[in-house]
Each structure stands twice: as structure tokens, then as C-alpha cells.
CSV table of N, CA and C in Angstrom, one decimal:
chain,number,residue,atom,x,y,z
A,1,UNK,N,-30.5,41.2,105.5
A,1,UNK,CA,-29.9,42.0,104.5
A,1,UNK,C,-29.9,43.5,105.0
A,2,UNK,N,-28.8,43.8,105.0
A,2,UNK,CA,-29.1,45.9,105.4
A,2,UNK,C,-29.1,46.0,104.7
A,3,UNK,N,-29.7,47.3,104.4
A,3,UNK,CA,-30.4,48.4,103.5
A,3,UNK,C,-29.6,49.6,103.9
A,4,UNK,N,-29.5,50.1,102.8
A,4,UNK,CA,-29.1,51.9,102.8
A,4,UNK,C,-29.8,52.9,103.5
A,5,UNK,N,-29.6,54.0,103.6
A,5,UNK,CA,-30.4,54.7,104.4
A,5,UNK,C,-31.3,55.3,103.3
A,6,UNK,N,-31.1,55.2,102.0
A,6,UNK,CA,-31.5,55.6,101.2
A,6,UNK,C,-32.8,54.9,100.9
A,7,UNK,N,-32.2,53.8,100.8
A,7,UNK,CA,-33.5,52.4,100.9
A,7,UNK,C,-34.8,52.8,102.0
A,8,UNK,N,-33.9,52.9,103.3
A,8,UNK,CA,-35.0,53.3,104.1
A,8,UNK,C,-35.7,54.5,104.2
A,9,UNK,N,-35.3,55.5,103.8
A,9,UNK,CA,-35.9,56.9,103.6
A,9,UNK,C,-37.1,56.6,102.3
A,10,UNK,N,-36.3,55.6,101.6
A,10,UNK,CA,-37.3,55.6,100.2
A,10,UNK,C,-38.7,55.1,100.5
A,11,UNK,N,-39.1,54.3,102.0
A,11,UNK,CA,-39.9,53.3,102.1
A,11,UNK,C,-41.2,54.3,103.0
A,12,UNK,N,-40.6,55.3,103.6
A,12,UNK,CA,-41.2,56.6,104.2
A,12,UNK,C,-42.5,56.9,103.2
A,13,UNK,N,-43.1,57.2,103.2
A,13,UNK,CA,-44.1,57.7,102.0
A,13,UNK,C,-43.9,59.4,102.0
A,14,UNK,N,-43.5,60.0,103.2
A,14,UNK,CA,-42.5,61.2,102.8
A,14,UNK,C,-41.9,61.4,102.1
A,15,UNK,N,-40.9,60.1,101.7
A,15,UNK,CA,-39.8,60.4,100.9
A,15,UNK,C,-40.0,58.9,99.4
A,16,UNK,N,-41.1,58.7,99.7
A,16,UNK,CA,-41.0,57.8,98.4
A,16,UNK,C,-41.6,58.2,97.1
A,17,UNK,N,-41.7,59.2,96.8
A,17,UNK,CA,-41.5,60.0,95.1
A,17,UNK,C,-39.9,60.5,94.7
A,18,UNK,N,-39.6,60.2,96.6
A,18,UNK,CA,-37.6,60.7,95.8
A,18,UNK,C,-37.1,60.4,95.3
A,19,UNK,N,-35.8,60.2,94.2
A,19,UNK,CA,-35.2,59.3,93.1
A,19,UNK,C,-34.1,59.3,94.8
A,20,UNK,N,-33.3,58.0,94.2
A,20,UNK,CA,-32.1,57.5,95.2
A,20,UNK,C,-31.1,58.6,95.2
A,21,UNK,N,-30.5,59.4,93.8
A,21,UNK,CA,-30.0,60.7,94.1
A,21,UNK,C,-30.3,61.7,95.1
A,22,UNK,N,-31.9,61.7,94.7
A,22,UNK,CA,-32.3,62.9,96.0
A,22,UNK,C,-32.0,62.3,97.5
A,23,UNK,N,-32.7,61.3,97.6
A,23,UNK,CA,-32.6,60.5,98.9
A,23,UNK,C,-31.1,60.6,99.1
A,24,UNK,N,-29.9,60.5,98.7
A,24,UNK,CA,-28.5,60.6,98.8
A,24,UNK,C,-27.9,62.1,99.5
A,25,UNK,N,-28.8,62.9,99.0
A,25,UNK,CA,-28.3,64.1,99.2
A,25,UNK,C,-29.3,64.5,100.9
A,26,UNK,N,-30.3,63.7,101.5
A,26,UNK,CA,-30.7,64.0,102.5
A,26,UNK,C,-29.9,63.0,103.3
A,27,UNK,N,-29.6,61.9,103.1
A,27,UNK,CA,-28.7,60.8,103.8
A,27,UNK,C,-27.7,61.3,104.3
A,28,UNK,N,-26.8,62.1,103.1
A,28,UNK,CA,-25.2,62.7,103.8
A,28,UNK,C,-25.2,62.8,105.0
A,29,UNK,N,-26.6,63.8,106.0
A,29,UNK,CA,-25.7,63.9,107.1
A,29,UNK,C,-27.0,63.4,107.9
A,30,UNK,N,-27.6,62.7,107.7
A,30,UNK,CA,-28.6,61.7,108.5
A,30,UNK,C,-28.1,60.5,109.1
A,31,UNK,N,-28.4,60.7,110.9
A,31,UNK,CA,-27.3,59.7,111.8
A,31,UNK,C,-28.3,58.9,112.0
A,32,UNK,N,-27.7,57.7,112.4
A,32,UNK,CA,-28.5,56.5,112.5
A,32,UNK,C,-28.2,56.6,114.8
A,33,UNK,N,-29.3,56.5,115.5
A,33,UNK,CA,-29.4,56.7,116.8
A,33,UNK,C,-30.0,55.1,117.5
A,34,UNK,N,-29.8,54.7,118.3
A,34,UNK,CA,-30.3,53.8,119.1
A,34,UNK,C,-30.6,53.7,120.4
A,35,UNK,N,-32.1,53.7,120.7
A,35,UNK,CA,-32.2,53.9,122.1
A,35,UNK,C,-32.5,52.8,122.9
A,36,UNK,N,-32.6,52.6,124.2
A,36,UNK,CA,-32.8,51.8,124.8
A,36,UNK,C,-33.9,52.3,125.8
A,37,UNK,N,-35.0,50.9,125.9
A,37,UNK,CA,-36.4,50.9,126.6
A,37,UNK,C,-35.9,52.2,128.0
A,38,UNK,N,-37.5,53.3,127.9
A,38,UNK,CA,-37.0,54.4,128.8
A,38,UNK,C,-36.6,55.5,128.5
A,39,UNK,N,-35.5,55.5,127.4
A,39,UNK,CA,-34.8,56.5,126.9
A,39,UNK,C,-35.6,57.8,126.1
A,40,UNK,N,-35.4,58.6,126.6
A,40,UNK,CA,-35.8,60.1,125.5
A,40,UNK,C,-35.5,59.9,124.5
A,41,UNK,N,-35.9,60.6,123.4
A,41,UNK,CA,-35.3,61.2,122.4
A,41,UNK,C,-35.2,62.7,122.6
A,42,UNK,N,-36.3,63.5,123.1
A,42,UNK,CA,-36.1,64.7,123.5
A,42,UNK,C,-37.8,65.1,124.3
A,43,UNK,N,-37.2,65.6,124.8
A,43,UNK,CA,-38.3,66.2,126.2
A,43,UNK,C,-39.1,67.9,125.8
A,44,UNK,N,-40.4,67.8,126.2
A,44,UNK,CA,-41.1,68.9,126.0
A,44,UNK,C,-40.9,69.8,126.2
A,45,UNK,N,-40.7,71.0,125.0
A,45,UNK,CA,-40.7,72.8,125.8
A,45,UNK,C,-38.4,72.2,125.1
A,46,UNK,N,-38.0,71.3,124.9
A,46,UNK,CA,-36.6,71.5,124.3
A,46,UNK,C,-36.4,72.2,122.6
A,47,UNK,N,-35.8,72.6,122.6
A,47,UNK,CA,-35.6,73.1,121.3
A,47,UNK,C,-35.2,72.3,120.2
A,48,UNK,N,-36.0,72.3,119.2
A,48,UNK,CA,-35.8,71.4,117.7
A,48,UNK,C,-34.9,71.5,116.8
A,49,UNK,N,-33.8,70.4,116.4
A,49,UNK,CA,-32.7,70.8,115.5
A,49,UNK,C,-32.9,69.5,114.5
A,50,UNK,N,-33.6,68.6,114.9
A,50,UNK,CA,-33.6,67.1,114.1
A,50,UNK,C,-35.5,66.9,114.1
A,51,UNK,N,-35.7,66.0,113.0
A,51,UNK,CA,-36.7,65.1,113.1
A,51,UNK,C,-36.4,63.5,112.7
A,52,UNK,N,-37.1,62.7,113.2
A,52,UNK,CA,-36.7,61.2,113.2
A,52,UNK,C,-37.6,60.1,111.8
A,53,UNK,N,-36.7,59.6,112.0
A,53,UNK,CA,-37.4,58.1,110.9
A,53,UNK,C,-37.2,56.9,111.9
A,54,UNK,N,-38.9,55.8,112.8
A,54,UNK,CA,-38.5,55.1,112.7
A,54,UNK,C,-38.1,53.8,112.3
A,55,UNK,N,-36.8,52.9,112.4
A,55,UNK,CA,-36.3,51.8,111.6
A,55,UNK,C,-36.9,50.7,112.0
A,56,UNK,N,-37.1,50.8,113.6
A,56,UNK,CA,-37.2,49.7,114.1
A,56,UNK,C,-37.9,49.9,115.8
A,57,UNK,N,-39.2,49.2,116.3
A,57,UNK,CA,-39.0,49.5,117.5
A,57,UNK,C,-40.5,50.8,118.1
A,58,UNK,N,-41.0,50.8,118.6
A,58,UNK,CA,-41.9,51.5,119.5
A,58,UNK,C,-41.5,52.8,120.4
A,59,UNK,N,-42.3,53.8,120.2
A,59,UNK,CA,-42.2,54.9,120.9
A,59,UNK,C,-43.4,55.2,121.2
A,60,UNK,N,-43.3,56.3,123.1
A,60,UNK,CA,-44.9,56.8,122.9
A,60,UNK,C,-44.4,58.7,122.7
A,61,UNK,N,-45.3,59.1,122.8
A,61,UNK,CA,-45.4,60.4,122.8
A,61,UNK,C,-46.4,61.1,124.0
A,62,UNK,N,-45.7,61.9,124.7
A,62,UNK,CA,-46.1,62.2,125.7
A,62,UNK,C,-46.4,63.7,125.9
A,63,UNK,N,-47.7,64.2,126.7
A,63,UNK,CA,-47.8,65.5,127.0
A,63,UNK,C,-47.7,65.7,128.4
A,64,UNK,N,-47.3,67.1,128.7
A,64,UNK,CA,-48.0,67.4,130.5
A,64,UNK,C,-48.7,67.8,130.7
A,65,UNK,N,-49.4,67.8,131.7
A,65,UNK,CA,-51.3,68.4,131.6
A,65,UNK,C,-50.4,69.8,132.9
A,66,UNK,N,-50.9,70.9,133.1
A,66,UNK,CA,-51.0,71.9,134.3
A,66,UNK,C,-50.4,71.2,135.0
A,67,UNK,N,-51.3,70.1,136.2
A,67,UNK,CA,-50.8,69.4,137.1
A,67,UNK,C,-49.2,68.9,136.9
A,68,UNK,N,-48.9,68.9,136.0
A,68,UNK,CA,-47.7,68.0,135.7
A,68,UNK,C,-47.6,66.6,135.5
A,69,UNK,N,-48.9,66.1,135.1
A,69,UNK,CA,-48.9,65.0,134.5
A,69,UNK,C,-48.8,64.5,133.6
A,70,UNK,N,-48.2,63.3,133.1
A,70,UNK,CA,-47.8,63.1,132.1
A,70,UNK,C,-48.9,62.3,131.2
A,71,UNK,N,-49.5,62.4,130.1
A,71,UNK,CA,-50.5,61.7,129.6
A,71,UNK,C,-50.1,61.4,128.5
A,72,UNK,N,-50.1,59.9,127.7
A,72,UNK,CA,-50.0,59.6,126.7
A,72,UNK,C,-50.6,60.2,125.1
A,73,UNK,N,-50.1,61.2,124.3
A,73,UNK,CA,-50.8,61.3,123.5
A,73,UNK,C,-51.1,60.2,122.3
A,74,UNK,N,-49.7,59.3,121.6
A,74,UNK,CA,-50.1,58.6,120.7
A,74,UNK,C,-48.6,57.9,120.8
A,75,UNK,N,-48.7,56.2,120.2
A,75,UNK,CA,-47.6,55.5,120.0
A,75,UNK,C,-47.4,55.5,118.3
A,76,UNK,N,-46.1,55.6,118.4
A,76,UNK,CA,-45.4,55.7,116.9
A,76,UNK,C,-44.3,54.4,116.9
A,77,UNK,N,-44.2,53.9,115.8
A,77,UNK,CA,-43.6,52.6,115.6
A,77,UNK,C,-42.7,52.6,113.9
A,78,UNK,N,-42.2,51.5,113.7
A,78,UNK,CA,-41.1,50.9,112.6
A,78,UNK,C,-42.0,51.7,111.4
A,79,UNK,N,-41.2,52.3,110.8
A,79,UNK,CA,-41.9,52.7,109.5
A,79,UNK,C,-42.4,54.5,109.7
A,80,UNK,N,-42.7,55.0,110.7
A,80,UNK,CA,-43.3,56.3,110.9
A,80,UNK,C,-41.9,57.3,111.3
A,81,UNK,N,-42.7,58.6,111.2
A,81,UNK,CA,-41.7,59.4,111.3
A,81,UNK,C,-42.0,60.7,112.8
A,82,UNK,N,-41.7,61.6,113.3
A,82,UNK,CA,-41.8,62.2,114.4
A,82,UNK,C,-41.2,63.5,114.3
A,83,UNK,N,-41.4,64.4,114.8
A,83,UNK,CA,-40.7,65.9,115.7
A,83,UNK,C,-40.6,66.4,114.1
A,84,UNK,N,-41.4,66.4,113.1
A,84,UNK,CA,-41.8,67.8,112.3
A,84,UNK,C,-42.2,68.6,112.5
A,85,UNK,N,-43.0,68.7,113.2
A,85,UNK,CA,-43.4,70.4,113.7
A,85,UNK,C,-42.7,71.2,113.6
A,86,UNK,N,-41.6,71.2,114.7
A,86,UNK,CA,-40.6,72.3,114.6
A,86,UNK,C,-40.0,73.0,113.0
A,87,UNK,N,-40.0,72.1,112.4
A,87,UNK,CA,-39.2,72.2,111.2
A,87,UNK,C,-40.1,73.4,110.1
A,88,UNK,N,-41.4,72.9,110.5
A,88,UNK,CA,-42.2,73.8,109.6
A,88,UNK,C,-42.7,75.1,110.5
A,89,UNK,N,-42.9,75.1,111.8
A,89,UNK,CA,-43.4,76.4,112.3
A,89,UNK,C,-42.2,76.8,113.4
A,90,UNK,N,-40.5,76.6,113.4
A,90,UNK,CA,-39.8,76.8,114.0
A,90,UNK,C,-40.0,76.9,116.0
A,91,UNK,N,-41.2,76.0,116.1
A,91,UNK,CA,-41.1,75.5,117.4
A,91,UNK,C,-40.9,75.3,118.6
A,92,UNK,N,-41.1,75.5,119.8
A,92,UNK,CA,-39.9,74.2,120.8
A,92,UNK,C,-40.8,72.9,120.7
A,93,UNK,N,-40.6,71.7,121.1
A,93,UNK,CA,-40.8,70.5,121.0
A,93,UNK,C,-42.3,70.7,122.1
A,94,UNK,N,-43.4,69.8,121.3
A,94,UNK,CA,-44.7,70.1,122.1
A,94,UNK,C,-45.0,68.9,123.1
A,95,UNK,N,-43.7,68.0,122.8
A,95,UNK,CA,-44.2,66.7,123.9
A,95,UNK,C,-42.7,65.8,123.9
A,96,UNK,N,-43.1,65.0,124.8
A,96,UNK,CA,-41.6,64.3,125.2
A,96,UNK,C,-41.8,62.7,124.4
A,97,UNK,N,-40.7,62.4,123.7
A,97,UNK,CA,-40.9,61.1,122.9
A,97,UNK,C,-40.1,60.0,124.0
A,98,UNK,N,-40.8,59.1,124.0
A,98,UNK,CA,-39.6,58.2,124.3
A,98,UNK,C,-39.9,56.3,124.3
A,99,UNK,N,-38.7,55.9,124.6
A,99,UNK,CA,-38.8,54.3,123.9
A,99,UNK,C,-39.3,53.4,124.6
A,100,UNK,N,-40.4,52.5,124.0
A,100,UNK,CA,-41.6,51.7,124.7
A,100,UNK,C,-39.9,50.1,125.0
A,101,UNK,N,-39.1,50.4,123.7
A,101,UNK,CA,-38.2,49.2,123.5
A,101,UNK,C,-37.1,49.6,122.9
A,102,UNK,N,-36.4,48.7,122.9
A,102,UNK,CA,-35.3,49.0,121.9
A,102,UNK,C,-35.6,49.7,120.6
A,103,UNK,N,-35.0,51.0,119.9
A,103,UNK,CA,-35.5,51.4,119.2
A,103,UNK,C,-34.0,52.2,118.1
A,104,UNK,N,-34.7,51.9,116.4
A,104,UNK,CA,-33.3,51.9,115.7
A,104,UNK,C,-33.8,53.7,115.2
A,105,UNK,N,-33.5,54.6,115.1
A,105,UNK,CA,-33.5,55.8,114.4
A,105,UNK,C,-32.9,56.3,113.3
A,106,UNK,N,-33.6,56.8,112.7
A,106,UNK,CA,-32.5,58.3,111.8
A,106,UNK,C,-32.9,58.9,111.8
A,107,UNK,N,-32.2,60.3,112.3
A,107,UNK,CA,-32.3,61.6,112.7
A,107,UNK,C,-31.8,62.2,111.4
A,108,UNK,N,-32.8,63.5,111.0
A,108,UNK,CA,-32.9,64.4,110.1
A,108,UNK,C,-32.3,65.8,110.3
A,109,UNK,N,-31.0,66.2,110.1
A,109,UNK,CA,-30.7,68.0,110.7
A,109,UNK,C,-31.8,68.5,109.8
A,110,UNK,N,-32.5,68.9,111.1
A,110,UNK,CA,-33.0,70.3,110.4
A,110,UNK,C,-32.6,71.2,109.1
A,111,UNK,N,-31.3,71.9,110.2
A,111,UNK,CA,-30.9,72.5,109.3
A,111,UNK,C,-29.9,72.2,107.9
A,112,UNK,N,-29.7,70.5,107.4
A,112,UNK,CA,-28.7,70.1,106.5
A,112,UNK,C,-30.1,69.9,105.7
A,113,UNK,N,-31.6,69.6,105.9
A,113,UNK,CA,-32.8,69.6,105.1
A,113,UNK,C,-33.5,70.9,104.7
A,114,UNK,N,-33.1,71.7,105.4
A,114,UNK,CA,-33.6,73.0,105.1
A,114,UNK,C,-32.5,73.9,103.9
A,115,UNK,N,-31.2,73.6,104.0
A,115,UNK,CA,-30.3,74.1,103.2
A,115,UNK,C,-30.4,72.7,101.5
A,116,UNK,N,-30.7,71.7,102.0
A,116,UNK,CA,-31.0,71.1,100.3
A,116,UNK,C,-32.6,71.7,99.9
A,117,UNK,N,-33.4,71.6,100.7
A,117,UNK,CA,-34.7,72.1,100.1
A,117,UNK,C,-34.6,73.4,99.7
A,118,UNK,N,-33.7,74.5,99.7
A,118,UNK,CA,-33.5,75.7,99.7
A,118,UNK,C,-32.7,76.1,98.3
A,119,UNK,N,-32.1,74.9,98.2
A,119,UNK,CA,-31.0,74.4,97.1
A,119,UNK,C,-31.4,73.7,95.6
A,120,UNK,N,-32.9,73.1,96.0
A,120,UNK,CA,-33.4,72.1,95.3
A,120,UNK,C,-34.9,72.4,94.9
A,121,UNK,N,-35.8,73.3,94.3
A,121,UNK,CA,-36.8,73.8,94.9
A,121,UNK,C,-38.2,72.7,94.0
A,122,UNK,N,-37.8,71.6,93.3
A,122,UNK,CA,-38.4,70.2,92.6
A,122,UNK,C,-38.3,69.6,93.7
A,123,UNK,N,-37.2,69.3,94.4
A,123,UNK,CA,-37.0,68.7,95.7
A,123,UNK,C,-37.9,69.3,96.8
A,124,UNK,N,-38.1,70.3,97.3
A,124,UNK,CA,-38.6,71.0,98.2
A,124,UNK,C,-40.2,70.7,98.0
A,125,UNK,N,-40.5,71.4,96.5
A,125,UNK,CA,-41.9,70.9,96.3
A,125,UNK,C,-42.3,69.4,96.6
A,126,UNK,N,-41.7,68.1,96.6
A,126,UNK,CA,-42.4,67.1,96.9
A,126,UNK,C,-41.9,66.7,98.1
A,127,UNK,N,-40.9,66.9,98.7
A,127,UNK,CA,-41.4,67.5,100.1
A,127,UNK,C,-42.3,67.8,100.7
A,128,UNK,N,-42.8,69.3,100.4
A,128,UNK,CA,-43.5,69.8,101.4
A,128,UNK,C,-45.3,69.1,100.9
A,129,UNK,N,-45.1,68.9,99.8
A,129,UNK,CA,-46.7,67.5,98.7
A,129,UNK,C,-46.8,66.7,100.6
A,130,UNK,N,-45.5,65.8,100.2
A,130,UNK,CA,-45.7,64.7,101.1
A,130,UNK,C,-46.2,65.3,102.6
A,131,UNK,N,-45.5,66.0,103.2
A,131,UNK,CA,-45.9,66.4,104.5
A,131,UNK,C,-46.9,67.1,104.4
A,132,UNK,N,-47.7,67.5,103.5
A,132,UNK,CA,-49.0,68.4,103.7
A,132,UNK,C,-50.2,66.8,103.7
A,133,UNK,N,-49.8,66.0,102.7
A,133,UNK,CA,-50.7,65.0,102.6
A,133,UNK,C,-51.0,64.3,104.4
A,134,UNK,N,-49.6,64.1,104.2
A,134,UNK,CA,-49.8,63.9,105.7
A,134,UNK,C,-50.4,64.4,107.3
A,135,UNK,N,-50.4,65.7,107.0
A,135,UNK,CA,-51.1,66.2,107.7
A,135,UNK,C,-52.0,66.5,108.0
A,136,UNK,N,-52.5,66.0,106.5
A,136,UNK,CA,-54.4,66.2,106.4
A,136,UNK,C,-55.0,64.9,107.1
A,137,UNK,N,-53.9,64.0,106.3
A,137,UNK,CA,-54.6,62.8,106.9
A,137,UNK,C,-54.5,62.7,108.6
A,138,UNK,N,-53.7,63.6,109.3
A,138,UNK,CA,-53.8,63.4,110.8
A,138,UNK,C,-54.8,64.6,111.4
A,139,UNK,N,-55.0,65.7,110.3
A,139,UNK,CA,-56.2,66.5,110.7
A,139,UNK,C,-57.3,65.3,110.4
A,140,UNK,N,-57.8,64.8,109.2
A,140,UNK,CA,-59.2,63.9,109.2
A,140,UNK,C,-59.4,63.1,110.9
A,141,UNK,N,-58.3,62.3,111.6
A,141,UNK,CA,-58.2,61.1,112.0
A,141,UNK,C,-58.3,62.0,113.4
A,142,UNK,N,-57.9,63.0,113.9
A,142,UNK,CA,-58.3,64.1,115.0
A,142,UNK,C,-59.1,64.4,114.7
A,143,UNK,N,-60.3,64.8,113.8
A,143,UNK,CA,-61.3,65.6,113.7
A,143,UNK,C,-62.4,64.3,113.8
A,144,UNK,N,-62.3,63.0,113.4
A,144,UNK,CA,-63.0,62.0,113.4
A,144,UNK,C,-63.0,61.5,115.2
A,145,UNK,N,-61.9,61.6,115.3
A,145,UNK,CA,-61.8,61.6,116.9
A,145,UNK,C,-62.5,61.9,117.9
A,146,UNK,N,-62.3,63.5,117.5
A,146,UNK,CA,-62.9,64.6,118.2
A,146,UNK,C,-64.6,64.3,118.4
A,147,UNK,N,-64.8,64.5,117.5
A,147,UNK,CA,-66.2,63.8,117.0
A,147,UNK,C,-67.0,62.7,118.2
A,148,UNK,N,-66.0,61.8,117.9
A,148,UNK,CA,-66.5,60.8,118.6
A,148,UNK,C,-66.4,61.0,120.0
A,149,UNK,N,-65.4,61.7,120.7
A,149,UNK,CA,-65.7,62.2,121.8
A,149,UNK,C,-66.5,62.9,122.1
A,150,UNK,N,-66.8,63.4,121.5
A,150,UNK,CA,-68.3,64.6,121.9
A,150,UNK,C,-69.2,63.6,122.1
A,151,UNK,N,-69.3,62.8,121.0
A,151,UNK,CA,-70.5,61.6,121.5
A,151,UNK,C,-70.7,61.0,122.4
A,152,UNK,N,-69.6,60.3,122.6
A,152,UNK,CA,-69.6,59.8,123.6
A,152,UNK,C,-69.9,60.7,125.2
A,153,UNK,N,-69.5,61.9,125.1
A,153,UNK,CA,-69.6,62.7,126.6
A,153,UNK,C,-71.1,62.5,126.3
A,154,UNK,N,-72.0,63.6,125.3
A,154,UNK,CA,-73.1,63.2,125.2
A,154,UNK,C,-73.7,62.0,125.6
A,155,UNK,N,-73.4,61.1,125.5
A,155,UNK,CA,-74.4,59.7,125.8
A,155,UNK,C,-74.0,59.8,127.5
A,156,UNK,N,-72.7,59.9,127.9
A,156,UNK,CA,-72.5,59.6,129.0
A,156,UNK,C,-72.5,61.0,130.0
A,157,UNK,N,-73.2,62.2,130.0
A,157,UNK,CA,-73.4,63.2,130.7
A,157,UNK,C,-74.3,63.2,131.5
């Protein structure tokens, strides 16, 4: 069965206090992308105009250390979302995403979300609810992290 993009935005917990009206009005100009195993979405230090939903499919996320190495920061998969940063502290891209597999997207304009949030300011507010929740919860889960690395160097120093 397909689903709307509306359907899928609604399943986001970003976007699941939206009514299907609102979710309509971010859908308009939200493109559906498909990558193939390998493929970028966009590369570190590029400049941010979209952020993603994804539908289907594995991605990692990648940093470069000095040396110019590349080291895995975290995998993101069917259901999660990516490259907000930019959107809230106007950015360049802090790491390079790309596809573990086949992978289904919807890309968010920046700027077609920042002109309804701007438009909408009930809309805006649970918006920026959701992405703050979420952020906390990725500060706890790095700070729990962090944590545990110290321990660990400790036991093993």
C-alpha cells in the first residue's frame, strides 16, 4: 500500500502532533530522492538547503579526523531523520552522509519550512517542541556515552 507523504511525515515523531493540513502544507514542496549503496547525500563543510526523512533503507554518517580520515560517527535508518543542524544554527554540513543500501528519502527545503514556520507561528511552535525534545534526548544518550568512555579509559589506562 503507498502512503502519502503526509502519512509518512505524520509517523516522524517530529511531525506527529501535525494535523494532515499542516503536514500538507510542508509536503508541497518535499521531494522524494533515492540513493543507491555508496551514494552521498551531501559531503562535509557543503552548504545546507534541505534536511531529510528516512523512508526506507540505512545510512552512515561520517566525520574527518585532521589526518583526513574518515570515521564513522552514527548509522541512521527507515523512520529517522538527518542534516537539521543547519536549519537551526545556519551551518555548513558537519559530516558526510551516505548509503549503507538502497535508500528511499524526503528531502525538506529549508527554505519552503522556514517560510511556513514564519507563516504559521502554532505550527512553528510544535515544531521547534519536537526538535528540542529531540535534541535532549541526543544530548542524554552523548552525555551517557561520554560517561562511559571516561570509564572505560580509566579502567584501561
Amino acid at each position: 500500500m503507498q502512503h502519502t507523504t503526509e502519512e509518512i511525515l505524520h509517523q516522524i515523531y517530529l511531525f506527529s502532533s501535525f494535523s494532515m493540513d499542516e503536514l500538507a502544507k510542508i509536503a508541497e514542496k518535499t521531494k522524494y530522492k533515492v540513493l543507491e549503496q555508496g551514494d552521498a547525500v551531501y559531503q562535509e563543510g557543503n552548504d545546507a538547503k534541505a534536511f531529510y526523512v528516512v523512508m526506507y533503507g540505512t545510512l552512515k554518517i561520517l566525520t574527518s579526523t585532521e589526518k583526513g580520515d574518515d570515521v564513522s560517527v552514527t548509522t541512521i535508518a527507515t523512520g529517522d531523520h538527518f542534516g537539521e543542524f543547519p536549519f537551526l544554527d545556519q551551518g555548513k554540513r558537519a559530516g558526510t552522509v551516505e548509503a549503507m543500501e538502497r535508500c528511499e528519502l524526503l528531502e525538506i527545503p529549508f527554505e519552503h519550512l522556514q517560510h511556513i514556520l514564519d507563516s504559521d507561528k502554532e505550527l512553528a511552535l510544535k515544531f521547534y517542541k519536537g526538535i528540542t525534545t529531540y535534541l535532549v534526548k541526543r544530548m542524554r544518550l552523548l552525555t551517557h556515552d561520554l560517561a562511559y568512555a571516561r570509564e572505560l579509559k580509566k579502567r584501561y589506562s
